[in-house]
Amino acid sequence: MLARRERIVNPMAGCEKVLYAIRPAMAAEGASMGVNRFYKLMKANGMMVPKRRKYSCTTTAGEERTEDTKETGK
């Protein structure tokens, strides 16, 4: 429940950041959990942040080269 509330406030925060944000509230309830166990719990409940793709587009589809761009090299 605490992790879900934190995700509403900060939806793109990673697992460690969420854990450190909710750790004081967990301690008040008498619960404690390590990073690895919390990571497994988040993954089991489908609360992981989706991974971003790391690629860049180097060409533009459908763009034709003209005579001017061939001469200047741009």
mmCIF file of C-alpha atoms in Angstrom:
data_model
loop_
_atom_site.group_PDB
_atom_site.id
_atom_site.type_symbol
_atom_site.label_atom_id
_atom_site.label_comp_id
_atom_site.label_asym_id
_atom_site.label_seq_id
_atom_site.Cartn_x
_atom_site.Cartn_y
_atom_site.Cartn_z
ATOM 1 C CA MET A 1 0.000 0.000 0.000
ATOM 2 C CA LEU A 2 2.781 2.423 0.866
ATOM 3 C CA ALA A 3 4.581 1.720 -2.398
ATOM 4 C CA ARG A 4 1.389 2.244 -4.414
ATOM 5 C CA ARG A 5 0.836 5.632 -2.749
ATOM 6 C CA GLU A 6 4.415 6.643 -3.502
ATOM 7 C CA ARG A 7 3.990 5.585 -7.143
ATOM 8 C CA ILE A 8 0.985 7.932 -7.446
ATOM 9 C CA VAL A 9 3.133 10.842 -6.256
ATOM 10 C CA ASN A 10 6.246 9.882 -8.235
ATOM 11 C CA PRO A 11 5.352 7.342 -10.969
ATOM 12 C CA MET A 12 8.804 7.069 -12.588
ATOM 13 C CA ALA A 13 10.839 6.588 -9.407
ATOM 14 C CA GLY A 14 12.961 3.460 -9.240
ATOM 15 C CA CYS A 15 12.586 0.726 -6.635
ATOM 16 C CA GLU A 16 15.370 1.987 -4.391
ATOM 17 C CA LYS A 17 14.018 5.523 -4.405
ATOM 18 C CA VAL A 18 10.515 4.288 -3.532
ATOM 19 C CA LEU A 19 11.897 2.110 -0.741
ATOM 20 C CA TYR A 20 13.889 4.962 0.802
ATOM 21 C CA ALA A 21 10.825 7.215 0.598
ATOM 22 C CA ILE A 22 8.542 4.763 2.399
ATOM 23 C CA ARG A 23 11.102 3.351 4.849
ATOM 24 C CA PRO A 24 10.141 5.738 7.729
ATOM 25 C CA ALA A 25 6.467 4.753 7.397
ATOM 26 C CA MET A 26 7.459 1.074 7.318
ATOM 27 C CA ALA A 27 9.527 1.520 10.476
ATOM 28 C CA ALA A 28 6.570 3.155 12.218
ATOM 29 C CA GLU A 29 4.519 0.025 11.485
ATOM 30 C CA GLY A 30 7.337 -2.226 12.644
ATOM 31 C CA ALA A 31 8.234 -3.612 9.222
ATOM 32 C CA SER A 32 11.633 -3.621 7.566
ATOM 33 C CA MET A 33 12.805 -4.881 4.215
ATOM 34 C CA GLY A 34 16.017 -4.869 2.240
ATOM 35 C CA VAL A 35 16.449 -3.547 -1.274
ATOM 36 C CA ASN A 36 16.641 -6.987 -2.932
ATOM 37 C CA ARG A 37 13.522 -8.286 -1.229
ATOM 38 C CA PHE A 38 11.629 -5.080 -2.005
ATOM 39 C CA TYR A 39 12.722 -5.339 -5.647
ATOM 40 C CA LYS A 40 11.332 -8.893 -5.859
ATOM 41 C CA LEU A 41 8.075 -7.786 -4.210
ATOM 42 C CA MET A 42 7.639 -4.908 -6.663
ATOM 43 C CA LYS A 43 8.356 -7.199 -9.620
ATOM 44 C CA ALA A 44 5.899 -9.839 -8.388
ATOM 45 C CA ASN A 45 3.146 -7.202 -8.145
ATOM 46 C CA GLY A 46 3.855 -5.660 -11.552
ATOM 47 C CA MET A 47 4.949 -2.302 -10.158
ATOM 48 C CA MET A 48 8.266 -1.975 -11.976
ATOM 49 C CA VAL A 49 8.999 1.090 -14.085
ATOM 50 C CA PRO A 50 9.125 0.216 -17.801
ATOM 51 C CA LYS A 51 12.600 0.279 -19.283
ATOM 52 C CA ARG A 52 13.442 3.002 -21.778
ATOM 53 C CA ARG A 53 14.913 2.132 -25.145
ATOM 54 C CA LYS A 54 18.440 3.342 -25.693
ATOM 55 C CA TYR A 55 18.744 3.999 -29.370
ATOM 56 C CA SER A 56 18.779 7.005 -31.626
ATOM 57 C CA CYS A 57 17.321 7.368 -35.063
ATOM 58 C CA THR A 58 20.081 8.238 -37.512
ATOM 59 C CA THR A 59 17.995 8.497 -40.657
ATOM 60 C CA THR A 60 14.665 10.017 -41.552
ATOM 61 C CA ALA A 61 12.296 7.757 -43.451
ATOM 62 C CA GLY A 62 10.887 9.156 -46.685
ATOM 63 C CA GLU A 63 13.269 12.087 -46.949
ATOM 64 C CA GLU A 64 14.836 12.366 -50.383
ATOM 65 C CA ARG A 65 18.262 13.802 -50.996
ATOM 66 C CA THR A 66 18.425 16.672 -53.419
ATOM 67 C CA GLU A 67 21.316 17.810 -55.579
ATOM 68 C CA ASP A 68 22.091 20.649 -53.136
ATOM 69 C CA THR A 69 22.570 18.313 -50.178
ATOM 70 C CA LYS A 70 24.784 15.965 -52.180
ATOM 71 C CA GLU A 71 27.205 18.772 -53.026
ATOM 72 C CA THR A 72 27.440 20.246 -49.515
ATOM 73 C CA GLY A 73 27.502 16.874 -47.769
ATOM 74 C CA LYS A 74 24.702 17.721 -45.338
#
